[in-house]
Amino acid sequence: MTPKKLYGIFGYPLGHSLSPLLHNFGFEAKGIESVYMAFPVAPENLGEAMGGVRALPVFGASVTIPHKIAVMEYLDDLTDRAKAVGAVNTLYWRDGRLWGDNTDVAGVAAPLRLTERRFDRALVLGAGGAARACLAALRELEIPEIFVANRNKAKACALAKDFGCFALDWSERNQGFDLFVNSTPLGMLGENEAQSPIDESVLGPESTVFDLVYNPLETKLIRQAESAGAKVVLGLEMFLHQGLEQFRLWTGERLDAEAARRRLLAALGR
Ligand code: NAP
């Protein structure tokens, strides 16, 4: 197979991104003559790289840190999702125009829809870039009461204003919510690994816990939630579903989520 179409991820540094694995698996599974590459692009080279997207047979791209906001000035249009989040993680072409979208929103919304649970009161922990995608997703799911708690409360208040939800003091986060979403790095491999953003005492069988952290796959928060009988959604699901949505935007094809999940887990040694 000689690939005729080029896709890739723009970020810096790129480290061990799982995106090439996911999309090349998809191209192979669907028999599509395309290849997805890692494009480490330093911030000062973003303009030239975007010139490359227009000049070369680049049919779509993922965008990650630190380019998610800076890339917007090089695009022709933004989807409503990208506008709501204020950041772009996906580039695709429609009718000769280069669009920016944010599939992180689908990455949060799709796994929550799959739980088939109803959420009336949700809490997002953290107020960074990922929190914005979470809040856009929770709004899309029409959850009536959405709260955001952050160490630096001013940032929670700014998000609450942008998304029409409520800001909480970080000290007020341990309350009864039926959905908790962790968008802080607490629980992540390294210095924060032994930490969880909430107390286990607020979790029970009616709670759902979505930890965006996926390294390690099962964080302290996930272990607490499991021991309290709560429903858990792993951070890998966000990565998977944002990627499946990108694949659909680029190729019109829906990848089998279970097969793609198995491929990712195998790459992570599971
Ligand atoms: P970010 O923009 O740097 O925001 C991090 C947030 O976490 C900030 O609100 C920060 O609070 C808070 N925080 C940091 N350290 C903290 C601590 N020790 N205690 C309490 N709060 C703390 O990062 P991001 O891009 O939103 O990403 C957040 C996390 O989401 C990452 O760790 C990553 O693992 C995960 N993520 C997962 C996926 C996925 O596909 N599963 C995608 C994106 C991100 P302050 O404002 O007070 O500093």
PDB file of C-alpha atoms and ligand atoms in Angstrom:
ATOM      1  CA  MET A   1       0.000   0.000   0.000  1.00  0.00           C
ATOM      2  CA  THR A   2       1.427   3.394  -1.000  1.00  0.00           C
ATOM      3  CA  PRO A   3      -0.107   6.078   1.210  1.00  0.00           C
ATOM      4  CA  LYS A   4      -1.518   8.974  -0.829  1.00  0.00           C
ATOM      5  CA  LYS A   5      -2.852  11.057   1.988  1.00  0.00           C
ATOM      6  CA  LEU A   6      -0.895  12.471   4.882  1.00  0.00           C
ATOM      7  CA  TYR A   7      -2.159  13.100   8.412  1.00  0.00           C
ATOM      8  CA  GLY A   8      -0.245  13.916  11.573  1.00  0.00           C
ATOM      9  CA  ILE A   9      -0.039  15.492  14.978  1.00  0.00           C
ATOM     10  CA  PHE A  10       1.475  18.935  15.636  1.00  0.00           C
ATOM     11  CA  GLY A  11       2.839  19.484  19.141  1.00  0.00           C
ATOM     12  CA  TYR A  12       6.046  20.237  21.019  1.00  0.00           C
ATOM     13  CA  PRO A  13       7.580  18.261  22.510  1.00  0.00           C
ATOM     14  CA  LEU A  14       5.559  15.285  21.323  1.00  0.00           C
ATOM     15  CA  GLY A  15       6.908  12.567  23.583  1.00  0.00           C
ATOM     16  CA  HIS A  16       5.177   9.224  23.201  1.00  0.00           C
ATOM     17  CA  SER A  17       1.877  10.241  21.608  1.00  0.00           C
ATOM     18  CA  LEU A  18      -0.561   7.358  21.095  1.00  0.00           C
ATOM     19  CA  SER A  19      -2.266   9.192  18.203  1.00  0.00           C
ATOM     20  CA  PRO A  20      -0.073   7.734  15.393  1.00  0.00           C
ATOM     21  CA  LEU A  21      -0.796   4.246  16.692  1.00  0.00           C
ATOM     22  CA  LEU A  22      -4.564   4.836  16.832  1.00  0.00           C
ATOM     23  CA  HIS A  23      -4.938   6.432  13.405  1.00  0.00           C
ATOM     24  CA  ASN A  24      -2.553   4.115  11.538  1.00  0.00           C
ATOM     25  CA  PHE A  25      -4.438   1.198  13.099  1.00  0.00           C
ATOM     26  CA  GLY A  26      -7.636   2.773  11.752  1.00  0.00           C
ATOM     27  CA  PHE A  27      -6.256   3.282   8.231  1.00  0.00           C
ATOM     28  CA  GLU A  28      -5.124  -0.317   8.144  1.00  0.00           C
ATOM     29  CA  ALA A  29      -8.404  -1.652   9.552  1.00  0.00           C
ATOM     30  CA  LYS A  30     -10.397   0.273   6.929  1.00  0.00           C
ATOM     31  CA  GLY A  31      -7.945  -0.285   4.023  1.00  0.00           C
ATOM     32  CA  ILE A  32      -7.403   3.462   3.583  1.00  0.00           C
ATOM     33  CA  GLU A  33      -4.184   4.470   1.781  1.00  0.00           C
ATOM     34  CA  SER A  34      -3.087   7.075   4.290  1.00  0.00           C
ATOM     35  CA  VAL A  35      -0.376   7.557   6.869  1.00  0.00           C
ATOM     36  CA  TYR A  36      -0.379   9.494  10.155  1.00  0.00           C
ATOM     37  CA  MET A  37       2.920  10.908  11.402  1.00  0.00           C
ATOM     38  CA  ALA A  38       4.259  12.693  14.456  1.00  0.00           C
ATOM     39  CA  PHE A  39       5.264  16.258  13.535  1.00  0.00           C
ATOM     40  CA  PRO A  40       7.183  17.883  16.406  1.00  0.00           C
ATOM     41  CA  VAL A  41       6.842  21.611  15.618  1.00  0.00           C
ATOM     42  CA  ALA A  42       8.451  24.221  17.859  1.00  0.00           C
ATOM     43  CA  PRO A  43       6.234  27.261  18.580  1.00  0.00           C
ATOM     44  CA  GLU A  44       8.322  29.580  16.380  1.00  0.00           C
ATOM     45  CA  ASN A  45       7.772  27.235  13.395  1.00  0.00           C
ATOM     46  CA  LEU A  46       3.996  26.880  13.640  1.00  0.00           C
ATOM     47  CA  GLY A  47       3.302  29.411  10.840  1.00  0.00           C
ATOM     48  CA  GLU A  48       5.590  27.572   8.421  1.00  0.00           C
ATOM     49  CA  ALA A  49       4.133  24.214   9.435  1.00  0.00           C
ATOM     50  CA  MET A  50       0.647  25.531   8.698  1.00  0.00           C
ATOM     51  CA  GLY A  51       1.925  26.697   5.291  1.00  0.00           C
ATOM     52  CA  GLY A  52       2.923  23.051   4.813  1.00  0.00           C
ATOM     53  CA  VAL A  53      -0.603  21.884   5.656  1.00  0.00           C
ATOM     54  CA  ARG A  54      -1.924  24.036   2.807  1.00  0.00           C
ATOM     55  CA  ALA A  55       0.846  23.157   0.316  1.00  0.00           C
ATOM     56  CA  LEU A  56       1.208  19.402   0.868  1.00  0.00           C
ATOM     57  CA  PRO A  57      -1.358  16.576   0.676  1.00  0.00           C
ATOM     58  CA  VAL A  58      -2.167  16.949   4.377  1.00  0.00           C
ATOM     59  CA  PHE A  59      -5.812  15.907   4.680  1.00  0.00           C
ATOM     60  CA  GLY A  60      -6.117  16.416   8.419  1.00  0.00           C
ATOM     61  CA  ALA A  61      -4.155  16.860  11.608  1.00  0.00           C
ATOM     62  CA  SER A  62      -4.315  16.659  15.360  1.00  0.00           C
ATOM     63  CA  VAL A  63      -3.028  19.640  17.336  1.00  0.00           C
ATOM     64  CA  THR A  64      -1.744  19.446  20.870  1.00  0.00           C
ATOM     65  CA  ILE A  65       0.168  21.458  23.466  1.00  0.00           C
ATOM     66  CA  PRO A  66       1.423  24.173  22.974  1.00  0.00           C
ATOM     67  CA  HIS A  67      -0.390  24.954  19.680  1.00  0.00           C
ATOM     68  CA  LYS A  68      -4.085  24.480  20.548  1.00  0.00           C
ATOM     69  CA  ILE A  69      -4.792  28.214  20.782  1.00  0.00           C
ATOM     70  CA  ALA A  70      -2.054  29.642  18.543  1.00  0.00           C
ATOM     71  CA  VAL A  71      -3.140  27.488  15.574  1.00  0.00           C
ATOM     72  CA  MET A  72      -6.528  29.244  15.362  1.00  0.00           C
ATOM     73  CA  GLU A  73      -5.157  32.265  13.472  1.00  0.00           C
ATOM     74  CA  TYR A  74      -4.098  30.009  10.556  1.00  0.00           C
ATOM     75  CA  LEU A  75      -7.551  28.489   9.957  1.00  0.00           C
ATOM     76  CA  ASP A  76     -10.477  29.485   7.719  1.00  0.00           C
ATOM     77  CA  ASP A  77     -13.309  28.451  10.070  1.00  0.00           C
ATOM     78  CA  LEU A  78     -13.934  27.169  13.592  1.00  0.00           C
ATOM     79  CA  THR A  79     -16.692  24.775  14.637  1.00  0.00           C
ATOM     80  CA  ASP A  80     -19.040  25.749  17.462  1.00  0.00           C
ATOM     81  CA  ARG A  81     -17.274  23.193  19.673  1.00  0.00           C
ATOM     82  CA  ALA A  82     -13.895  24.803  19.036  1.00  0.00           C
ATOM     83  CA  LYS A  83     -15.367  28.254  19.696  1.00  0.00           C
ATOM     84  CA  ALA A  84     -16.951  27.077  22.967  1.00  0.00           C
ATOM     85  CA  VAL A  85     -13.674  25.610  24.225  1.00  0.00           C
ATOM     86  CA  GLY A  86     -11.527  28.403  22.796  1.00  0.00           C
ATOM     87  CA  ALA A  87      -9.001  25.854  21.526  1.00  0.00           C
ATOM     88  CA  VAL A  88      -8.520  23.521  18.562  1.00  0.00           C
ATOM     89  CA  ASN A  89      -7.260  19.930  18.609  1.00  0.00           C
ATOM     90  CA  THR A  90      -8.315  18.859  15.097  1.00  0.00           C
ATOM     91  CA  LEU A  91      -7.821  20.268  11.590  1.00  0.00           C
ATOM     92  CA  TYR A  92      -9.872  19.061   8.637  1.00  0.00           C
ATOM     93  CA  TRP A  93     -10.802  20.250   5.157  1.00  0.00           C
ATOM     94  CA  ARG A  94     -14.347  20.908   3.872  1.00  0.00           C
ATOM     95  CA  ASP A  95     -14.968  22.427   0.424  1.00  0.00           C
ATOM     96  CA  GLY A  96     -11.433  23.797   0.198  1.00  0.00           C
ATOM     97  CA  ARG A  97     -11.584  25.494   3.594  1.00  0.00           C
ATOM     98  CA  LEU A  98      -9.425  24.503   6.548  1.00  0.00           C
ATOM     99  CA  TRP A  99     -11.537  24.000   9.693  1.00  0.00           C
ATOM    100  CA  GLY A 100     -10.551  23.805  13.340  1.00  0.00           C
ATOM    101  CA  ASP A 101     -12.576  21.600  15.668  1.00  0.00           C
ATOM    102  CA  ASN A 102     -12.242  20.385  19.238  1.00  0.00           C
ATOM    103  CA  THR A 103     -12.939  16.656  19.522  1.00  0.00           C
ATOM    104  CA  ASP A 104     -11.872  16.627  23.197  1.00  0.00           C
ATOM    105  CA  VAL A 105     -15.505  17.612  23.807  1.00  0.00           C
ATOM    106  CA  ALA A 106     -16.639  14.350  22.188  1.00  0.00           C
ATOM    107  CA  GLY A 107     -13.854  12.626  24.121  1.00  0.00           C
ATOM    108  CA  VAL A 108     -15.618  13.584  27.343  1.00  0.00           C
ATOM    109  CA  ALA A 109     -19.253  13.433  26.196  1.00  0.00           C
ATOM    110  CA  ALA A 110     -19.192  10.070  24.362  1.00  0.00           C
ATOM    111  CA  PRO A 111     -17.960   7.885  27.277  1.00  0.00           C
ATOM    112  CA  LEU A 112     -20.440   9.604  29.620  1.00  0.00           C
ATOM    113  CA  ARG A 113     -23.311   8.871  27.194  1.00  0.00           C
ATOM    114  CA  LEU A 114     -22.173   5.243  27.105  1.00  0.00           C
ATOM    115  CA  THR A 115     -22.651   4.944  30.890  1.00  0.00           C
ATOM    116  CA  GLU A 116     -26.411   5.432  30.211  1.00  0.00           C
ATOM    117  CA  ARG A 117     -26.595   7.244  33.533  1.00  0.00           C
ATOM    118  CA  ARG A 118     -28.459  10.451  34.161  1.00  0.00           C
ATOM    119  CA  PHE A 119     -26.452  13.223  35.784  1.00  0.00           C
ATOM    120  CA  ASP A 120     -28.183  16.054  37.630  1.00  0.00           C
ATOM    121  CA  ARG A 121     -25.259  17.552  39.564  1.00  0.00           C
ATOM    122  CA  ALA A 122     -21.719  17.381  38.237  1.00  0.00           C
ATOM    123  CA  LEU A 123     -18.376  18.656  39.517  1.00  0.00           C
ATOM    124  CA  VAL A 124     -15.338  19.375  37.378  1.00  0.00           C
ATOM    125  CA  LEU A 125     -12.089  19.470  39.366  1.00  0.00           C
ATOM    126  CA  GLY A 126      -9.493  21.797  37.823  1.00  0.00           C
ATOM    127  CA  ALA A 127      -9.839  24.817  35.562  1.00  0.00           C
ATOM    128  CA  GLY A 128      -7.199  24.404  32.854  1.00  0.00           C
ATOM    129  CA  GLY A 129      -7.489  23.558  29.156  1.00  0.00           C
ATOM    130  CA  ALA A 130      -8.988  20.092  29.687  1.00  0.00           C
ATOM    131  CA  ALA A 131     -11.586  21.538  32.077  1.00  0.00           C
ATOM    132  CA  ARG A 132     -12.867  23.786  29.265  1.00  0.00           C
ATOM    133  CA  ALA A 133     -13.481  20.742  27.045  1.00  0.00           C
ATOM    134  CA  CYS A 134     -15.207  19.016  30.010  1.00  0.00           C
ATOM    135  CA  LEU A 135     -17.498  21.955  30.662  1.00  0.00           C
ATOM    136  CA  ALA A 136     -18.440  22.207  26.977  1.00  0.00           C
ATOM    137  CA  ALA A 137     -19.222  18.455  27.040  1.00  0.00           C
ATOM    138  CA  LEU A 138     -21.292  18.633  30.242  1.00  0.00           C
ATOM    139  CA  ARG A 139     -23.255  21.529  28.712  1.00  0.00           C
ATOM    140  CA  GLU A 140     -23.795  19.453  25.566  1.00  0.00           C
ATOM    141  CA  LEU A 141     -25.153  16.648  27.804  1.00  0.00           C
ATOM    142  CA  GLU A 142     -27.566  19.215  29.288  1.00  0.00           C
ATOM    143  CA  ILE A 143     -26.614  18.470  32.900  1.00  0.00           C
ATOM    144  CA  PRO A 144     -28.750  20.891  34.943  1.00  0.00           C
ATOM    145  CA  GLU A 145     -26.242  21.818  37.666  1.00  0.00           C
ATOM    146  CA  ILE A 146     -22.554  22.000  36.794  1.00  0.00           C
ATOM    147  CA  PHE A 147     -19.890  23.125  39.281  1.00  0.00           C
ATOM    148  CA  VAL A 148     -16.192  23.769  38.848  1.00  0.00           C
ATOM    149  CA  ALA A 149     -13.691  23.753  41.715  1.00  0.00           C
ATOM    150  CA  ASN A 150     -10.113  24.873  41.364  1.00  0.00           C
ATOM    151  CA  ARG A 151      -7.167  25.584  43.660  1.00  0.00           C
ATOM    152  CA  ASN A 152      -7.002  29.075  42.191  1.00  0.00           C
ATOM    153  CA  LYS A 153     -10.648  30.103  42.522  1.00  0.00           C
ATOM    154  CA  ALA A 154     -10.383  33.070  40.132  1.00  0.00           C
ATOM    155  CA  LYS A 155      -9.837  30.598  37.270  1.00  0.00           C
ATOM    156  CA  ALA A 156     -12.889  28.574  38.325  1.00  0.00           C
ATOM    157  CA  CYS A 157     -14.953  31.782  38.384  1.00  0.00           C
ATOM    158  CA  ALA A 158     -13.776  32.728  34.877  1.00  0.00           C
ATOM    159  CA  LEU A 159     -14.798  29.293  33.560  1.00  0.00           C
ATOM    160  CA  ALA A 160     -18.115  29.426  35.403  1.00  0.00           C
ATOM    161  CA  LYS A 161     -18.840  32.725  33.668  1.00  0.00           C
ATOM    162  CA  ASP A 162     -17.863  31.403  30.213  1.00  0.00           C
ATOM    163  CA  PHE A 163     -19.917  28.203  30.514  1.00  0.00           C
ATOM    164  CA  GLY A 164     -22.864  29.388  32.622  1.00  0.00           C
ATOM    165  CA  CYS A 165     -22.093  27.129  35.580  1.00  0.00           C
ATOM    166  CA  PHE A 166     -21.113  27.588  39.252  1.00  0.00           C
ATOM    167  CA  ALA A 167     -17.656  28.063  40.807  1.00  0.00           C
ATOM    168  CA  LEU A 168     -16.761  26.404  44.109  1.00  0.00           C
ATOM    169  CA  ASP A 169     -13.925  26.958  46.515  1.00  0.00           C
ATOM    170  CA  TRP A 170     -11.388  24.119  46.335  1.00  0.00           C
ATOM    171  CA  SER A 171     -12.209  23.487  50.019  1.00  0.00           C
ATOM    172  CA  GLU A 172     -15.892  22.868  49.108  1.00  0.00           C
ATOM    173  CA  ARG A 173     -15.288  20.055  46.607  1.00  0.00           C
ATOM    174  CA  ASN A 174     -16.000  17.098  48.917  1.00  0.00           C
ATOM    175  CA  GLN A 175     -19.794  17.036  48.596  1.00  0.00           C
ATOM    176  CA  GLY A 176     -22.367  14.752  47.036  1.00  0.00           C
ATOM    177  CA  PHE A 177     -22.342  14.994  43.233  1.00  0.00           C
ATOM    178  CA  ASP A 178     -23.516  12.295  40.884  1.00  0.00           C
ATOM    179  CA  LEU A 179     -20.634  12.965  38.504  1.00  0.00           C
ATOM    180  CA  PHE A 180     -17.035  13.903  39.361  1.00  0.00           C
ATOM    181  CA  VAL A 181     -14.595  14.699  36.544  1.00  0.00           C
ATOM    182  CA  ASN A 182     -10.932  15.087  37.435  1.00  0.00           C
ATOM    183  CA  SER A 183      -9.076  17.459  35.112  1.00  0.00           C
ATOM    184  CA  THR A 184      -6.181  18.131  37.488  1.00  0.00           C
ATOM    185  CA  PRO A 185      -2.875  16.239  37.292  1.00  0.00           C
ATOM    186  CA  LEU A 186      -3.513  14.718  40.755  1.00  0.00           C
ATOM    187  CA  GLY A 187      -2.958  10.964  40.396  1.00  0.00           C
ATOM    188  CA  MET A 188      -0.627  11.291  37.405  1.00  0.00           C
ATOM    189  CA  LEU A 189       2.581   9.283  37.262  1.00  0.00           C
ATOM    190  CA  GLY A 190       5.327  11.175  39.084  1.00  0.00           C
ATOM    191  CA  GLU A 191       5.088  13.470  42.070  1.00  0.00           C
ATOM    192  CA  ASN A 192       1.243  13.531  42.088  1.00  0.00           C
ATOM    193  CA  GLU A 193       0.685   9.787  41.705  1.00  0.00           C
ATOM    194  CA  ALA A 194      -0.234   9.067  45.349  1.00  0.00           C
ATOM    195  CA  GLN A 195      -2.831  11.869  45.394  1.00  0.00           C
ATOM    196  CA  SER A 196      -6.538  12.019  44.679  1.00  0.00           C
ATOM    197  CA  PRO A 197      -8.544  15.229  44.208  1.00  0.00           C
ATOM    198  CA  ILE A 198     -11.425  14.060  46.480  1.00  0.00           C
ATOM    199  CA  ASP A 199     -12.190  12.041  49.606  1.00  0.00           C
ATOM    200  CA  GLU A 200     -13.537   8.532  49.131  1.00  0.00           C
ATOM    201  CA  SER A 201     -16.256   9.268  51.713  1.00  0.00           C
ATOM    202  CA  VAL A 202     -18.255  11.332  49.160  1.00  0.00           C
ATOM    203  CA  LEU A 203     -18.424   8.426  46.681  1.00  0.00           C
ATOM    204  CA  GLY A 204     -21.041   5.679  46.531  1.00  0.00           C
ATOM    205  CA  PRO A 205     -22.767   3.338  44.065  1.00  0.00           C
ATOM    206  CA  GLU A 206     -24.784   6.235  42.609  1.00  0.00           C
ATOM    207  CA  SER A 207     -21.627   8.230  41.787  1.00  0.00           C
ATOM    208  CA  THR A 208     -19.797   8.236  38.471  1.00  0.00           C
ATOM    209  CA  VAL A 209     -16.122   9.167  38.400  1.00  0.00           C
ATOM    210  CA  PHE A 210     -14.325  10.157  35.188  1.00  0.00           C
ATOM    211  CA  ASP A 211     -10.592  10.635  35.713  1.00  0.00           C
ATOM    212  CA  LEU A 212      -9.006  12.304  32.680  1.00  0.00           C
ATOM    213  CA  VAL A 213      -5.569  11.178  33.854  1.00  0.00           C
ATOM    214  CA  TYR A 214      -4.587   8.041  31.912  1.00  0.00           C
ATOM    215  CA  ASN A 215      -1.013   7.499  33.000  1.00  0.00           C
ATOM    216  CA  PRO A 216      -1.316   5.341  35.059  1.00  0.00           C
ATOM    217  CA  LEU A 217      -4.469   3.813  33.584  1.00  0.00           C
ATOM    218  CA  GLU A 218      -5.924   3.295  37.056  1.00  0.00           C
ATOM    219  CA  THR A 219      -5.271   6.231  39.338  1.00  0.00           C
ATOM    220  CA  LYS A 220      -5.779   6.515  43.066  1.00  0.00           C
ATOM    221  CA  LEU A 221      -9.111   8.254  42.386  1.00  0.00           C
ATOM    222  CA  ILE A 222     -10.245   5.331  40.204  1.00  0.00           C
ATOM    223  CA  ARG A 223      -9.281   2.833  42.915  1.00  0.00           C
ATOM    224  CA  GLN A 224     -11.202   4.860  45.517  1.00  0.00           C
ATOM    225  CA  ALA A 225     -14.243   4.983  43.236  1.00  0.00           C
ATOM    226  CA  GLU A 226     -14.121   1.239  42.588  1.00  0.00           C
ATOM    227  CA  SER A 227     -13.878   0.475  46.275  1.00  0.00           C
ATOM    228  CA  ALA A 228     -16.896   2.734  46.946  1.00  0.00           C
ATOM    229  CA  GLY A 229     -18.908   0.865  44.280  1.00  0.00           C
ATOM    230  CA  ALA A 230     -19.046   3.903  41.962  1.00  0.00           C
ATOM    231  CA  LYS A 231     -19.117   3.683  38.163  1.00  0.00           C
ATOM    232  CA  VAL A 232     -15.731   4.600  36.697  1.00  0.00           C
ATOM    233  CA  VAL A 233     -14.656   5.993  33.348  1.00  0.00           C
ATOM    234  CA  LEU A 234     -10.930   5.811  32.656  1.00  0.00           C
ATOM    235  CA  GLY A 235      -8.961   8.675  31.095  1.00  0.00           C
ATOM    236  CA  LEU A 236      -8.022   6.412  28.197  1.00  0.00           C
ATOM    237  CA  GLU A 237     -11.676   6.646  27.091  1.00  0.00           C
ATOM    238  CA  MET A 238     -11.287  10.391  26.509  1.00  0.00           C
ATOM    239  CA  PHE A 239      -8.197   9.813  24.390  1.00  0.00           C
ATOM    240  CA  LEU A 240      -9.927   7.007  22.481  1.00  0.00           C
ATOM    241  CA  HIS A 241     -13.160   8.879  21.777  1.00  0.00           C
ATOM    242  CA  GLN A 242     -11.517  12.170  20.779  1.00  0.00           C
ATOM    243  CA  GLY A 243      -9.463  10.116  18.316  1.00  0.00           C
ATOM    244  CA  LEU A 244     -12.449   8.169  16.966  1.00  0.00           C
ATOM    245  CA  GLU A 245     -14.186  11.487  16.316  1.00  0.00           C
ATOM    246  CA  GLN A 246     -11.113  12.799  14.446  1.00  0.00           C
ATOM    247  CA  PHE A 247     -11.043   9.642  12.327  1.00  0.00           C
ATOM    248  CA  ARG A 248     -14.717  10.106  11.478  1.00  0.00           C
ATOM    249  CA  LEU A 249     -14.189  13.753  10.511  1.00  0.00           C
ATOM    250  CA  TRP A 250     -11.266  12.861   8.238  1.00  0.00           C
ATOM    251  CA  THR A 251     -12.503   9.676   6.583  1.00  0.00           C
ATOM    252  CA  GLY A 252     -16.268   9.529   7.182  1.00  0.00           C
ATOM    253  CA  GLU A 253     -15.648   6.071   8.695  1.00  0.00           C
ATOM    254  CA  ARG A 254     -16.488   4.899  12.211  1.00  0.00           C
ATOM    255  CA  LEU A 255     -13.786   2.791  13.791  1.00  0.00           C
ATOM    256  CA  ASP A 256     -14.747  -0.067  16.054  1.00  0.00           C
ATOM    257  CA  ALA A 257     -14.203   1.363  19.560  1.00  0.00           C
ATOM    258  CA  GLU A 258     -13.526  -1.994  21.180  1.00  0.00           C
ATOM    259  CA  ALA A 259     -10.889  -3.011  18.613  1.00  0.00           C
ATOM    260  CA  ALA A 260      -9.210   0.405  18.892  1.00  0.00           C
ATOM    261  CA  ARG A 261      -9.289   0.218  22.711  1.00  0.00           C
ATOM    262  CA  ARG A 262      -7.657  -3.231  22.609  1.00  0.00           C
ATOM    263  CA  ARG A 263      -4.913  -1.892  20.317  1.00  0.00           C
ATOM    264  CA  LEU A 264      -4.204   1.023  22.696  1.00  0.00           C
ATOM    265  CA  LEU A 265      -4.209  -1.229  25.756  1.00  0.00           C
ATOM    266  CA  ALA A 266      -1.823  -3.644  24.055  1.00  0.00           C
ATOM    267  CA  ALA A 267       0.553  -0.747  23.344  1.00  0.00           C
ATOM    268  CA  LEU A 268       0.323   0.183  27.029  1.00  0.00           C
ATOM    269  CA  GLY A 269       1.277  -3.371  27.987  1.00  0.00           C
ATOM    270  CA  ARG A 270      -2.269  -4.484  29.025  1.00  0.00           C
TER     271      ARG A 270
HETATM  272  P1  NAP B   1      -3.618  22.593  32.788  1.00  0.00           P
HETATM  273  O1  NAP B   1      -4.190  23.513  31.780  1.00  0.00           O
HETATM  274  O2  NAP B   1      -2.212  22.749  33.229  1.00  0.00           O
HETATM  275  O3  NAP B   1      -4.577  22.674  34.110  1.00  0.00           O
HETATM  276  C1  NAP B   1      -4.295  21.929  35.245  1.00  0.00           C
HETATM  277  C2  NAP B   1      -5.333  22.240  36.338  1.00  0.00           C
HETATM  278  O4  NAP B   1      -5.045  21.397  37.437  1.00  0.00           O
HETATM  279  C3  NAP B   1      -5.302  23.674  36.828  1.00  0.00           C
HETATM  280  O5  NAP B   1      -6.613  24.083  37.071  1.00  0.00           O
HETATM  281  C4  NAP B   1      -4.511  23.565  38.138  1.00  0.00           C
HETATM  282  O6  NAP B   1      -4.935  24.472  39.153  1.00  0.00           O
HETATM  283  C5  NAP B   1      -4.882  22.191  38.611  1.00  0.00           C
HETATM  284  N1  NAP B   1      -3.817  21.635  39.445  1.00  0.00           N
HETATM  285  C6  NAP B   1      -2.523  21.427  39.098  1.00  0.00           C
HETATM  286  N2  NAP B   1      -1.840  20.897  40.125  1.00  0.00           N
HETATM  287  C7  NAP B   1      -2.730  20.796  41.162  1.00  0.00           C
HETATM  288  C8  NAP B   1      -2.631  20.322  42.487  1.00  0.00           C
HETATM  289  N3  NAP B   1      -1.467  19.872  42.986  1.00  0.00           N
HETATM  290  N4  NAP B   1      -3.741  20.370  43.271  1.00  0.00           N
HETATM  291  C9  NAP B   1      -4.912  20.825  42.784  1.00  0.00           C
HETATM  292  N5  NAP B   1      -5.066  21.285  41.518  1.00  0.00           N
HETATM  293  C10 NAP B   1      -3.989  21.257  40.711  1.00  0.00           C
HETATM  294  O7  NAP B   1      -3.743  21.088  32.320  1.00  0.00           O
HETATM  295  P2  NAP B   1      -4.837  20.446  31.324  1.00  0.00           P
HETATM  296  O8  NAP B   1      -4.351  20.539  29.922  1.00  0.00           O
HETATM  297  O9  NAP B   1      -6.163  21.021  31.661  1.00  0.00           O
HETATM  298  O10 NAP B   1      -4.753  18.899  31.724  1.00  0.00           O
HETATM  299  C11 NAP B   1      -5.159  18.476  33.013  1.00  0.00           C
HETATM  300  C12 NAP B   1      -5.046  16.963  33.140  1.00  0.00           C
HETATM  301  O11 NAP B   1      -5.963  16.333  32.264  1.00  0.00           O
HETATM  302  C13 NAP B   1      -3.664  16.449  32.745  1.00  0.00           C
HETATM  303  O12 NAP B   1      -3.012  16.061  33.919  1.00  0.00           O
HETATM  304  C14 NAP B   1      -3.896  15.263  31.855  1.00  0.00           C
HETATM  305  O13 NAP B   1      -3.513  14.076  32.528  1.00  0.00           O
HETATM  306  C15 NAP B   1      -5.388  15.203  31.671  1.00  0.00           C
HETATM  307  N6  NAP B   1      -5.767  15.152  30.244  1.00  0.00           N
HETATM  308  C16 NAP B   1      -6.209  13.972  29.742  1.00  0.00           C
HETATM  309  C17 NAP B   1      -6.610  13.877  28.427  1.00  0.00           C
HETATM  310  C18 NAP B   1      -7.105  12.556  27.899  1.00  0.00           C
HETATM  311  O14 NAP B   1      -7.194  12.380  26.680  1.00  0.00           O
HETATM  312  N7  NAP B   1      -7.474  11.635  28.755  1.00  0.00           N
HETATM  313  C19 NAP B   1      -6.574  15.021  27.617  1.00  0.00           C
HETATM  314  C20 NAP B   1      -6.134  16.231  28.165  1.00  0.00           C
HETATM  315  C21 NAP B   1      -5.723  16.284  29.479  1.00  0.00           C
HETATM  316  P3  NAP B   1      -4.381  25.987  39.277  1.00  0.00           P
HETATM  317  O15 NAP B   1      -5.160  26.776  38.301  1.00  0.00           O
HETATM  318  O16 NAP B   1      -4.706  26.351  40.684  1.00  0.00           O
HETATM  319  O17 NAP B   1      -2.909  25.924  38.979  1.00  0.00           O
END
